[in-house]
XYZ file of C-alpha atoms in Angstrom:
71
model
C 0.210 0.095 0.040
C 1.510 3.341 -0.805
C 1.009 6.233 1.381
C 0.895 9.967 0.680
C 4.237 11.439 1.139
C 6.313 8.566 0.497
C 8.952 8.163 -1.839
C 7.292 6.164 -4.510
C 8.151 7.874 -7.679
C 4.999 6.385 -9.131
C 2.707 8.847 -6.803
C 3.313 12.102 -8.184
C 2.478 11.040 -11.723
C -0.623 9.028 -10.256
C -2.178 12.247 -8.834
C -1.270 14.727 -11.342
C -4.915 14.216 -12.771
C -6.386 15.327 -9.619
C -5.828 19.516 -10.389
C -7.155 18.754 -13.912
C -9.906 16.754 -12.762
C -10.958 19.285 -10.063
C -10.838 22.032 -12.668
C -13.084 20.562 -14.643
C -15.568 19.436 -12.172
C -15.548 22.656 -10.150
C -14.584 25.417 -11.732
C -15.812 25.103 -15.313
C -19.218 24.726 -14.668
C -19.234 27.186 -11.777
C -18.100 29.720 -14.397
C -20.667 28.778 -16.775
C -23.077 28.772 -14.653
C -22.139 32.353 -13.621
C -22.209 33.212 -17.510
C -25.512 31.630 -17.989
C -27.002 34.007 -15.138
C -25.308 36.990 -16.411
C -27.244 36.294 -19.653
C -30.477 35.714 -17.998
C -30.787 38.370 -16.019
C -29.069 40.921 -18.838
C -31.900 39.757 -20.663
C -34.685 39.935 -18.616
C -33.328 43.846 -18.034
C -33.345 44.745 -21.550
C -36.788 43.200 -21.858
C -38.387 44.657 -19.091
C -37.113 47.808 -20.091
C -38.580 47.838 -23.518
C -41.851 46.594 -22.202
C -41.872 49.804 -19.776
C -41.020 51.912 -22.782
C -43.622 50.657 -24.648
C -46.481 50.760 -22.003
C -45.456 54.207 -21.346
C -45.894 55.122 -25.600
C -42.407 55.835 -26.057
C -40.238 54.811 -28.666
C -36.688 54.450 -30.200
C -36.804 57.607 -31.938
C -37.910 60.102 -29.046
C -34.804 61.992 -27.793
C -36.673 63.774 -24.708
C -36.375 61.987 -21.434
C -39.696 64.177 -20.210
C -42.843 62.565 -20.607
C -45.231 65.420 -21.140
C -48.219 62.731 -20.863
C -47.432 61.967 -17.074
C -48.950 64.299 -14.330
């Protein structure tokens, strides 16, 4: 039985894959999840702003921020 920390020359080669495996299993899915969450939130905010502008009757061609129809 080979214990960690022994002077076996095969031990470092056998454990080199742990760093890559942890990168693939933990880091990459977390980053993908963050990117997907960012995209979903960004899209929802964009559509919310467009829906609010449409409800107020604004169009893309108006330059004034003042809404004259509001009290």
